[in-house]
Amino acid sequence: MAGGGGAERPGAGGLLPPALRQRRRRENRERLSVCSKLCYAVGGAPYQITGCALGFFLQIYLLDVAQVDAFYASIILFAGRVWDAITDPMVGFFISKTSWTRFGRLMPWIMFSTPFAIISYFLIWFVPDISTGQVVWYLVFYCAFQTLVTCFHVPYSALTMFISREQSERDSATAYRMTVEVLGTVLGTAIQGQIVGQVDTPCIGSPFFFGLSNSSVAMEELNMTHDTESLTDTRNAYMIAAGVIGGLYILCALILLLGVKERRESSELQSDEPVSFFQGLKLVMNHGPYIKLIAGFLFTSLAFMLLEGSFALFCTYTLGFRNEFQNILLAIMLSATLTIPFWQWFLTRFGKKKAVYVGISSAIPFLIAVVVLDSNLFVTYVVAVAAGISVAAAFLLPWSMLPDVVDDFKLQHPSSHGHEAIFFSFYVFFTKFTAGVSLGISTLSLDFAGYQTRGCSQPGQVHFTLKMLVSAVPVGLILLSLLLFKLYPIDEEKRRKNKKALQDLREESNSSSESDNTELASIV
């Protein structure tokens, strides 16, 4: 009888205890080691390092080193950023159609795009010895690099869902990633700025041509009298920086490929039925809180992109800190990196809308001061630190507030699932498009103002334009964004209500699932 009782004991609990033990074993297998999380996080660095170097230095490189006309430089910068925005949904579509291989579905994209991305990145910083076709050269390789880095970054971003089925492990890996990406922005600014800053770029001090009717012809004649070899050291410095960043790109890609395993079973998501993309897009774009939030951050992004693209030229010519601008840019990024934890605490303590108002508006008095006060290096560094504080808020808050919008959408459309990617991908799309617009506008404005390539000084109209681009226009855009954020309906009270309502829905769903499991167990 004792033996019989013992035989019946496992049956008393049905098949559930072994299943629970199996689930615990699976959860242990799904746990990611610190090494795996670090290897995954390192994969986010190439996008940030190259993006920061291009964002801060490409404009001044095209104008003063490659000596591209300001009008054509604006076309290159605008077209490259807009093409970058377009390639995101294109690459995402092609990845969704990619078959699984023994390396995974995402890893081959990262693996094969890396060498071509490095080559195209290096050629962006190379000045070809051709009299015509220089504009085509930079346009082709800039767009090529944006395409190839998208082929790296889009599958890398999606890799989060393929490294583990455990949400807590994915969240932890994402936290590692965000930390490394912020450090990547500092590294990109430091490498490019410090290497290029070691070389004194020669300028042409010929103030008489500012009054000529055809100053571009005058400048061309002046350049004829200056041997182009005077720029050799500067051009070599840019190529050395590109080589160092390219080496880091390869290293980070290798660490990612060798240290992270893409798991096919991790992608098995629980979904009721396939989601129609265009139907989901229509629902998302008709969601009021999303439109107000994305409009506010688009104006904020445009303000800081204008500041980013013009600040190097502003420091060089208007303030006269030709040999200090790379250190000033580094101060901005270091300030942004160090203050992200502060803003994370602030939004948790005081709420996200207050963090938006305080964080973004804090740059306004300093942006005004830098153009109103006389040129002063100390004041410029103070402005750089203050701008970095606001940049940190603008970097962190969109990714913190977008999930609240998604939760609100889920409550309003409980029967519609799988639209989360649309919310995030179109925010990225509009942000990149805005970056292209800002660079195009700033460079084209300088062309209309009469910007002189390699000039030791610039006409008064250029100084006025630079002041507008780094102060008046960003301040106006920030104020407009704050008005839009005022219309944003999800405050802390609304967010708490949505959180509770979603929790109730999940508990109801879980209780329904548990009752089904109990019924199944009793049948077994």
Coordinates of C-alpha atoms in Angstrom, one line a residue:
M1 CA 0.0 0.0 0.0
A2 CA 2.8 2.3 0.9
G3 CA 4.4 1.6 -2.5
G4 CA 1.0 2.3 -4.2
G5 CA 0.6 5.6 -2.3
G6 CA 4.0 6.6 -3.4
A7 CA 3.1 5.8 -6.9
E8 CA 0.0 7.9 -6.7
R9 CA 1.7 11.0 -5.2
P10 CA 3.0 12.5 -8.4
G11 CA -0.4 12.0 -9.9
A12 CA -2.0 14.0 -7.1
G13 CA -0.5 17.1 -8.5
G14 CA -1.1 16.1 -12.1
L15 CA 1.6 17.0 -14.6
L16 CA 2.0 20.6 -13.3
P17 CA 4.9 20.1 -10.8
P18 CA 7.2 18.7 -13.5
A19 CA 6.1 21.4 -15.9
L20 CA 6.9 24.1 -13.3
R21 CA 10.3 22.5 -12.7
Q22 CA 10.9 22.5 -16.4
R23 CA 9.9 26.2 -16.6
R24 CA 12.3 27.1 -13.8
R25 CA 15.1 25.2 -15.7
R26 CA 14.2 27.1 -18.8
E27 CA 14.2 30.4 -17.0
N28 CA 17.7 29.6 -15.6
R29 CA 18.9 28.9 -19.2
E30 CA 17.3 32.2 -20.4
R31 CA 19.3 34.2 -17.8
L32 CA 22.0 36.3 -19.4
S33 CA 25.4 36.6 -17.9
V34 CA 27.0 39.9 -17.2
C35 CA 29.5 39.1 -20.0
S36 CA 26.6 38.5 -22.5
K37 CA 24.9 41.8 -21.5
L38 CA 28.2 43.7 -21.9
C39 CA 28.8 42.1 -25.3
Y40 CA 25.3 43.0 -26.4
A41 CA 25.7 46.6 -25.1
V42 CA 29.0 47.1 -26.9
G43 CA 27.1 46.6 -30.2
G44 CA 25.3 49.9 -29.7
A45 CA 28.5 51.9 -29.6
P46 CA 29.3 52.1 -33.4
Y47 CA 26.1 53.8 -34.3
Q48 CA 26.6 56.5 -31.6
I49 CA 30.3 57.0 -32.2
T50 CA 30.0 57.5 -35.9
G51 CA 26.8 59.5 -35.6
C52 CA 28.3 61.9 -33.1
A53 CA 31.5 62.4 -35.2
L54 CA 29.4 63.1 -38.3
G55 CA 26.9 65.3 -36.5
F56 CA 29.5 67.7 -35.0
F57 CA 32.3 67.7 -37.6
L58 CA 31.0 66.8 -41.1
Q59 CA 29.6 70.3 -41.8
I60 CA 32.9 72.1 -40.9
Y61 CA 34.8 69.4 -42.7
L62 CA 32.9 69.8 -46.0
L63 CA 33.2 73.6 -45.9
D64 CA 36.7 74.2 -44.7
V65 CA 38.7 71.0 -45.4
A66 CA 37.0 69.5 -48.5
Q67 CA 36.2 73.1 -49.6
V68 CA 32.7 72.2 -50.9
D69 CA 30.5 75.1 -51.8
A70 CA 28.1 75.8 -48.9
F71 CA 25.1 75.3 -51.2
Y72 CA 26.2 71.8 -52.3
A73 CA 27.3 71.0 -48.7
S74 CA 23.7 71.7 -47.6
I75 CA 22.4 69.3 -50.3
I76 CA 24.8 66.6 -49.2
L77 CA 23.9 66.9 -45.5
F78 CA 20.1 67.1 -46.1
A79 CA 20.0 64.3 -48.7
G80 CA 22.1 62.0 -46.5
R81 CA 20.0 62.5 -43.4
V82 CA 16.7 62.1 -45.3
W83 CA 18.0 59.0 -47.0
D84 CA 19.0 57.7 -43.5
A85 CA 15.4 58.2 -42.4
I86 CA 13.9 56.4 -45.4
T87 CA 16.2 53.4 -45.1
D88 CA 14.9 52.5 -41.6
P89 CA 11.5 51.2 -42.6
M90 CA 13.1 49.7 -45.8
V91 CA 15.7 47.7 -44.0
G92 CA 13.1 46.7 -41.4
F93 CA 10.9 45.3 -44.2
F94 CA 13.7 43.3 -45.8
I95 CA 14.8 41.9 -42.4
S96 CA 11.3 40.7 -41.8
K97 CA 11.5 38.7 -45.1
T98 CA 14.9 37.2 -44.3
S99 CA 15.1 33.5 -43.7
W100 CA 16.8 32.0 -40.7
T101 CA 20.4 30.8 -41.1
R102 CA 22.7 28.9 -38.8
F103 CA 24.0 32.4 -37.6
G104 CA 20.4 33.6 -37.0
R105 CA 18.3 36.0 -39.0
L106 CA 19.7 39.3 -37.7
M107 CA 23.4 38.5 -37.2
P108 CA 24.1 38.1 -41.0
W109 CA 23.0 41.6 -41.6
I110 CA 25.4 42.9 -38.9
M111 CA 28.2 40.7 -40.1
F112 CA 28.1 41.5 -43.8
S113 CA 27.3 45.3 -43.5
T114 CA 30.2 46.0 -41.2
P115 CA 33.2 45.9 -43.6
F116 CA 31.4 47.9 -46.3
A117 CA 30.2 50.5 -43.7
I118 CA 33.7 51.0 -42.5
I119 CA 35.0 51.5 -46.1
S120 CA 32.3 54.0 -46.9
Y121 CA 32.8 55.9 -43.6
F122 CA 36.5 56.3 -44.3
L123 CA 35.9 57.6 -47.8
I124 CA 33.6 60.2 -46.4
W125 CA 36.6 61.7 -44.7
F126 CA 38.9 61.4 -47.7
V127 CA 39.3 64.3 -50.1
P128 CA 39.5 63.0 -53.7
D129 CA 42.0 64.5 -56.1
I130 CA 39.4 65.4 -58.7
S131 CA 38.3 68.7 -60.0
T132 CA 34.7 67.8 -60.8
G133 CA 32.4 65.2 -59.2
Q134 CA 33.5 66.0 -55.6
V135 CA 29.9 66.7 -54.6
V136 CA 28.8 63.3 -56.1
W137 CA 31.6 61.6 -54.2
Y138 CA 30.5 62.8 -50.8
L139 CA 26.8 62.4 -51.6
V140 CA 27.3 58.8 -52.7
F141 CA 29.5 57.7 -49.8
Y142 CA 27.5 59.6 -47.2
C143 CA 24.2 57.9 -48.3
A144 CA 26.0 54.6 -48.7
F145 CA 27.3 54.8 -45.1
Q146 CA 23.8 55.8 -43.8
T147 CA 22.3 52.7 -45.5
L148 CA 25.0 50.3 -44.3
V149 CA 24.9 51.6 -40.7
T150 CA 21.1 51.2 -40.8
C151 CA 21.7 47.6 -41.9
F152 CA 23.7 47.3 -38.7
H153 CA 21.6 49.3 -36.2
V154 CA 18.1 48.1 -37.2
P155 CA 18.8 44.4 -36.7
Y156 CA 20.9 45.2 -33.6
S157 CA 17.9 47.1 -32.1
A158 CA 15.6 44.2 -32.9
L159 CA 18.1 41.7 -31.4
T160 CA 16.8 42.6 -27.9
M161 CA 13.8 40.3 -28.6
F162 CA 16.1 37.4 -29.6
I163 CA 18.6 37.2 -26.8
S164 CA 16.1 36.0 -24.1
R165 CA 12.5 35.3 -23.5
E166 CA 12.6 36.8 -20.0
Q167 CA 11.5 40.4 -20.0
S168 CA 13.6 41.2 -16.9
E169 CA 16.7 40.0 -18.7
R170 CA 15.9 42.0 -21.8
D171 CA 15.3 45.1 -19.7
S172 CA 18.6 44.6 -17.9
A173 CA 20.4 44.2 -21.2
T174 CA 18.8 47.4 -22.5
A175 CA 20.0 49.3 -19.5
Y176 CA 23.6 48.1 -20.3
R177 CA 23.1 49.2 -23.9
M178 CA 21.9 52.7 -23.0
T179 CA 24.9 53.2 -20.8
V180 CA 27.3 52.2 -23.5
E181 CA 25.5 54.2 -26.1
V182 CA 25.8 57.4 -24.0
L183 CA 29.5 56.7 -23.5
G184 CA 29.8 56.1 -27.3
T185 CA 28.7 59.7 -27.9
V186 CA 31.4 61.0 -25.6
L187 CA 34.0 58.7 -27.3
G188 CA 33.0 59.8 -30.8
T189 CA 33.3 63.5 -29.9
A190 CA 36.6 62.9 -28.0
I191 CA 38.3 60.9 -30.7
Q192 CA 37.3 63.1 -33.6
G193 CA 37.8 66.3 -31.8
Q194 CA 41.1 65.6 -30.1
I195 CA 42.8 64.1 -33.2
V196 CA 41.6 66.9 -35.5
G197 CA 42.2 69.5 -32.8
Q198 CA 45.9 68.7 -32.7
V199 CA 46.3 70.2 -36.2
D200 CA 46.1 73.9 -36.8
T201 CA 44.0 74.2 -39.9
P202 CA 45.4 77.1 -42.0
C203 CA 43.0 79.9 -43.0
I204 CA 43.1 82.7 -45.5
G205 CA 43.2 86.2 -44.1
S206 CA 42.0 88.4 -46.9
P207 CA 39.4 90.7 -45.7
F208 CA 39.3 92.8 -48.9
F209 CA 37.1 90.2 -50.7
F210 CA 34.2 90.6 -48.3
G211 CA 33.2 93.7 -50.2
L212 CA 33.5 92.2 -53.7
S213 CA 30.4 91.4 -55.7
N214 CA 31.5 88.0 -56.6
S215 CA 33.2 86.8 -53.4
S216 CA 33.3 83.1 -54.5
V217 CA 35.4 84.0 -57.5
A218 CA 37.7 86.0 -55.2
M219 CA 38.0 83.2 -52.8
E220 CA 38.8 80.8 -55.7
E221 CA 41.6 83.1 -56.8
L222 CA 42.9 83.3 -53.3
N223 CA 42.9 79.5 -53.0
M224 CA 44.9 79.4 -56.3
T225 CA 47.7 81.3 -54.5
H226 CA 47.7 79.0 -51.5
D227 CA 49.1 75.5 -52.1
T228 CA 46.5 72.9 -51.3
E229 CA 49.2 71.0 -49.4
S230 CA 48.7 73.5 -46.6
L231 CA 45.6 71.4 -45.7
T232 CA 47.4 68.1 -46.0
D233 CA 47.9 67.8 -42.2
T234 CA 44.3 68.6 -41.5
R235 CA 43.1 66.1 -44.1
N236 CA 45.4 63.4 -42.7
A237 CA 44.1 64.1 -39.2
Y238 CA 40.5 63.6 -40.3
M239 CA 41.5 60.3 -42.0
I240 CA 43.4 59.1 -38.9
A241 CA 40.3 59.8 -36.8
A242 CA 38.2 57.9 -39.3
G243 CA 40.6 55.0 -39.2
V244 CA 40.5 54.9 -35.3
I245 CA 36.7 55.1 -35.3
G246 CA 36.6 52.4 -38.0
G247 CA 38.8 50.2 -35.9
L248 CA 36.5 50.6 -33.0
Y249 CA 33.5 49.8 -35.3
I250 CA 35.1 46.5 -36.2
L251 CA 36.1 45.7 -32.6
C252 CA 32.5 46.4 -31.3
A253 CA 31.0 44.3 -34.1
L254 CA 33.3 41.4 -33.4
I255 CA 32.5 41.5 -29.7
L256 CA 28.8 41.5 -30.5
L257 CA 29.0 38.7 -33.0
L258 CA 31.2 36.5 -30.8
G259 CA 29.6 37.3 -27.4
V260 CA 25.9 37.2 -28.2
K261 CA 23.9 34.3 -29.4
E262 CA 20.7 35.0 -31.4
R263 CA 18.0 32.5 -30.2
R264 CA 15.3 31.6 -32.6
E265 CA 13.0 30.4 -29.9
S266 CA 13.2 33.7 -28.2
S267 CA 11.3 35.3 -31.0
E268 CA 8.2 33.2 -30.5
L269 CA 5.8 36.0 -29.4
Q270 CA 2.3 35.3 -28.3
S271 CA 0.0 37.1 -30.8
D272 CA -3.6 36.5 -31.6
E273 CA -3.3 37.2 -35.3
P274 CA -1.0 39.0 -37.8
V275 CA -1.2 42.8 -37.6
S276 CA -1.9 44.9 -40.7
F277 CA 0.8 47.5 -40.9
F278 CA -1.3 50.2 -42.6
Q279 CA -4.2 49.6 -40.4
G280 CA -2.0 49.9 -37.3
L281 CA -0.3 53.0 -38.8
K282 CA -3.7 54.7 -39.2
L283 CA -4.6 53.9 -35.6
V284 CA -1.3 55.1 -34.3
M285 CA -1.4 58.4 -36.2
N286 CA -4.9 59.1 -35.0
H287 CA -3.8 58.7 -31.4
G288 CA -3.8 62.3 -30.0
P289 CA -1.3 61.9 -27.2
Y290 CA 1.3 60.4 -29.6
I291 CA 0.9 63.2 -32.1
K292 CA 1.3 65.9 -29.4
L293 CA 4.3 64.1 -27.9
I294 CA 6.1 63.5 -31.1
A295 CA 5.4 67.1 -32.4
G296 CA 6.8 68.5 -29.2
F297 CA 10.0 66.4 -29.4
L298 CA 10.4 67.1 -33.1
F299 CA 10.7 70.8 -32.4
T300 CA 13.0 70.1 -29.5
S301 CA 15.1 67.8 -31.7
L302 CA 15.2 70.4 -34.4
A303 CA 16.4 73.0 -31.9
F304 CA 19.3 70.9 -30.6
M305 CA 20.2 69.6 -34.1
L306 CA 20.6 73.2 -35.3
L307 CA 22.8 73.9 -32.2
E308 CA 24.8 70.7 -32.8
G309 CA 25.4 71.4 -36.5
S310 CA 26.4 75.1 -36.1
F311 CA 28.2 75.2 -32.8
A312 CA 31.6 74.3 -34.2
L313 CA 31.4 77.0 -36.7
F314 CA 30.0 79.5 -34.1
C315 CA 32.9 78.7 -31.7
T316 CA 35.5 79.0 -34.6
Y317 CA 34.4 82.2 -36.2
T318 CA 32.0 84.2 -34.1
L319 CA 33.6 83.5 -30.7
G320 CA 37.1 83.2 -32.1
F321 CA 37.9 79.9 -30.3
R322 CA 39.4 78.1 -33.3
N323 CA 41.7 75.9 -31.2
E324 CA 39.1 75.2 -28.4
F325 CA 35.9 74.2 -30.2
Q326 CA 36.7 70.4 -29.9
N327 CA 37.1 70.7 -26.2
I328 CA 33.8 72.8 -25.9
L329 CA 32.0 70.0 -27.8
L330 CA 33.5 67.4 -25.5
A331 CA 32.2 69.4 -22.5
I332 CA 28.7 69.3 -23.9
M333 CA 28.7 65.5 -24.3
L334 CA 30.4 64.9 -20.9
S335 CA 27.8 67.1 -19.2
A336 CA 25.0 65.1 -21.0
T337 CA 26.5 61.8 -19.9
L338 CA 26.9 62.7 -16.3
T339 CA 23.5 64.3 -15.9
I340 CA 21.4 61.4 -17.3
P341 CA 21.1 59.7 -13.9
F342 CA 20.0 63.0 -12.4
W343 CA 17.1 63.3 -14.9
Q344 CA 16.2 59.7 -14.3
W345 CA 15.9 60.6 -10.6
F346 CA 14.1 63.8 -11.3
L347 CA 11.4 62.3 -13.6
T348 CA 10.8 59.6 -11.0
R349 CA 10.5 62.1 -8.2
F350 CA 8.7 65.0 -9.8
G351 CA 7.0 63.5 -12.9
K352 CA 7.9 63.4 -16.6
K353 CA 6.1 66.6 -17.7
K354 CA 7.9 68.6 -15.1
A355 CA 11.2 67.1 -16.2
V356 CA 10.4 68.2 -19.7
Y357 CA 9.7 71.8 -18.7
V358 CA 12.7 72.1 -16.4
G359 CA 15.1 70.1 -18.5
I360 CA 14.5 71.5 -21.9
S361 CA 13.9 75.1 -20.8
S362 CA 17.1 75.2 -18.7
A363 CA 19.2 75.8 -21.8
I364 CA 17.3 79.0 -22.8
P365 CA 19.1 81.6 -20.6
F366 CA 22.5 80.2 -21.5
L367 CA 21.8 80.2 -25.2
I368 CA 20.8 83.8 -25.0
A369 CA 23.9 84.7 -22.9
V370 CA 26.4 83.2 -25.3
V371 CA 25.4 85.6 -28.0
V372 CA 24.6 88.7 -25.9
L373 CA 27.8 88.7 -23.8
D374 CA 31.2 89.4 -25.2
S375 CA 33.3 86.5 -26.3
N376 CA 34.5 84.8 -23.2
L377 CA 35.9 81.2 -23.0
F378 CA 34.7 80.6 -19.4
V379 CA 31.1 81.7 -20.3
T380 CA 31.3 79.5 -23.4
Y381 CA 32.2 76.4 -21.3
V382 CA 29.3 77.3 -18.9
V383 CA 26.9 77.4 -21.8
A384 CA 28.3 74.1 -23.1
V385 CA 27.7 72.4 -19.8
A386 CA 24.2 73.9 -19.5
A387 CA 23.4 72.7 -23.1
G388 CA 24.7 69.3 -22.2
I389 CA 22.2 69.1 -19.3
S390 CA 19.3 69.9 -21.6
V391 CA 20.7 67.5 -24.2
A392 CA 20.6 64.7 -21.6
A393 CA 16.9 65.5 -20.8
A394 CA 16.1 65.6 -24.6
F395 CA 17.9 62.2 -25.0
L396 CA 16.2 60.4 -22.1
L397 CA 12.7 61.8 -21.9
P398 CA 11.3 60.6 -25.3
W399 CA 12.2 57.0 -24.6
S400 CA 10.7 57.3 -21.1
M401 CA 7.4 58.9 -22.3
L402 CA 6.8 56.9 -25.4
P403 CA 5.9 53.7 -23.4
D404 CA 3.2 55.8 -21.5
V405 CA 1.7 56.7 -24.9
V406 CA 1.7 53.0 -25.9
D407 CA 0.0 52.1 -22.6
D408 CA -2.7 54.7 -23.2
F409 CA -3.2 53.4 -26.8
K410 CA -3.6 49.8 -25.5
L411 CA -6.3 50.9 -23.1
Q412 CA -8.2 52.8 -25.8
H413 CA -7.7 49.9 -28.3
P414 CA -7.7 46.7 -26.2
S415 CA -8.4 44.5 -29.1
S416 CA -5.6 45.8 -31.3
H417 CA -2.2 44.3 -30.7
G418 CA 1.4 44.5 -32.0
H419 CA 1.6 48.2 -32.9
E420 CA 4.5 49.0 -30.5
A421 CA 7.1 49.0 -33.2
I422 CA 5.2 51.6 -35.2
F423 CA 5.3 54.0 -32.3
F424 CA 9.1 53.8 -31.9
S425 CA 10.1 53.4 -35.5
F426 CA 8.2 56.4 -36.7
Y427 CA 9.6 58.5 -33.9
V428 CA 13.0 57.6 -35.1
F429 CA 12.0 58.3 -38.7
F430 CA 10.7 61.8 -37.9
T431 CA 13.8 62.5 -35.7
K432 CA 16.2 61.6 -38.5
F433 CA 14.2 63.6 -41.1
T434 CA 14.3 66.6 -38.7
A435 CA 18.1 66.2 -38.5
G436 CA 18.4 66.4 -42.2
V437 CA 16.2 69.5 -42.4
S438 CA 18.2 71.2 -39.7
L439 CA 21.6 70.5 -41.3
G440 CA 20.2 71.6 -44.7
I441 CA 18.7 74.8 -43.4
S442 CA 21.8 75.8 -41.4
T443 CA 24.3 75.2 -44.2
L444 CA 22.1 76.8 -46.9
S445 CA 21.6 79.8 -44.6
L446 CA 25.4 80.2 -44.4
D447 CA 25.6 80.1 -48.1
F448 CA 23.1 82.9 -48.5
A449 CA 24.9 84.9 -45.8
G450 CA 28.2 84.7 -47.9
Y451 CA 30.2 82.1 -46.0
Q452 CA 33.8 82.2 -47.1
T453 CA 35.6 78.8 -47.2
R454 CA 38.8 78.8 -45.1
G455 CA 38.4 82.4 -44.2
C456 CA 40.2 83.5 -41.0
S457 CA 37.2 85.7 -40.5
Q458 CA 33.7 85.9 -41.9
P459 CA 31.4 88.7 -43.1
G460 CA 29.1 90.2 -40.6
Q461 CA 26.1 88.5 -42.2
V462 CA 27.7 85.1 -41.4
H463 CA 28.2 86.0 -37.7
F464 CA 24.6 87.2 -37.5
T465 CA 23.4 83.9 -39.1
L466 CA 25.5 81.8 -36.8
K467 CA 24.0 83.7 -33.8
M468 CA 20.5 83.0 -35.1
L469 CA 21.3 79.3 -35.6
V470 CA 22.7 78.7 -32.1
S471 CA 20.5 81.0 -30.1
A472 CA 17.4 82.8 -31.5
V473 CA 16.0 79.9 -33.6
P474 CA 16.7 77.1 -31.1
V475 CA 15.1 79.2 -28.3
G476 CA 12.0 79.9 -30.4
L477 CA 11.7 76.2 -31.3
I478 CA 12.1 75.2 -27.6
L479 CA 9.4 77.6 -26.6
L480 CA 7.1 76.2 -29.3
S481 CA 7.8 72.7 -28.1
L482 CA 6.9 73.6 -24.5
L483 CA 3.5 74.9 -25.7
L484 CA 2.9 71.6 -27.4
F485 CA 3.9 69.7 -24.3
K486 CA 1.3 71.8 -22.4
L487 CA -1.3 70.1 -24.6
Y488 CA 0.1 66.6 -23.9
P489 CA -2.6 64.9 -21.8
I490 CA -0.7 62.2 -19.9
D491 CA 0.4 63.6 -16.6
E492 CA 1.4 61.6 -13.5
E493 CA -2.2 61.1 -12.4
K494 CA -3.3 59.9 -15.8
R495 CA -0.2 57.7 -16.0
R496 CA -1.0 56.1 -12.6
K497 CA -4.6 55.4 -13.7
N498 CA -3.4 53.8 -16.9
K499 CA -1.0 51.7 -15.1
K500 CA -3.7 50.4 -12.7
A501 CA -6.1 49.8 -15.5
L502 CA -3.5 47.8 -17.5
Q503 CA -2.6 45.8 -14.4
D504 CA -6.3 44.9 -13.9
L505 CA -6.5 43.8 -17.5
R506 CA -3.4 41.6 -17.1
E507 CA -4.7 40.1 -13.9
E508 CA -8.0 39.3 -15.6
S509 CA -6.1 37.8 -18.5
N510 CA -3.9 35.7 -16.2
S511 CA -6.8 34.5 -14.1
S512 CA -8.6 33.4 -17.3
S513 CA -5.4 31.6 -18.4
E514 CA -5.0 29.9 -15.0
S515 CA -8.6 28.7 -15.0
D516 CA -8.0 27.2 -18.4
N517 CA -4.9 25.5 -17.2
T518 CA -6.7 24.2 -14.1
E519 CA -9.4 22.8 -16.3
L520 CA -6.8 21.1 -18.6
A521 CA -5.0 19.7 -15.6
S522 CA -8.2 18.2 -14.2
I523 CA -8.9 16.6 -17.5
V524 CA -5.4 15.1 -17.7

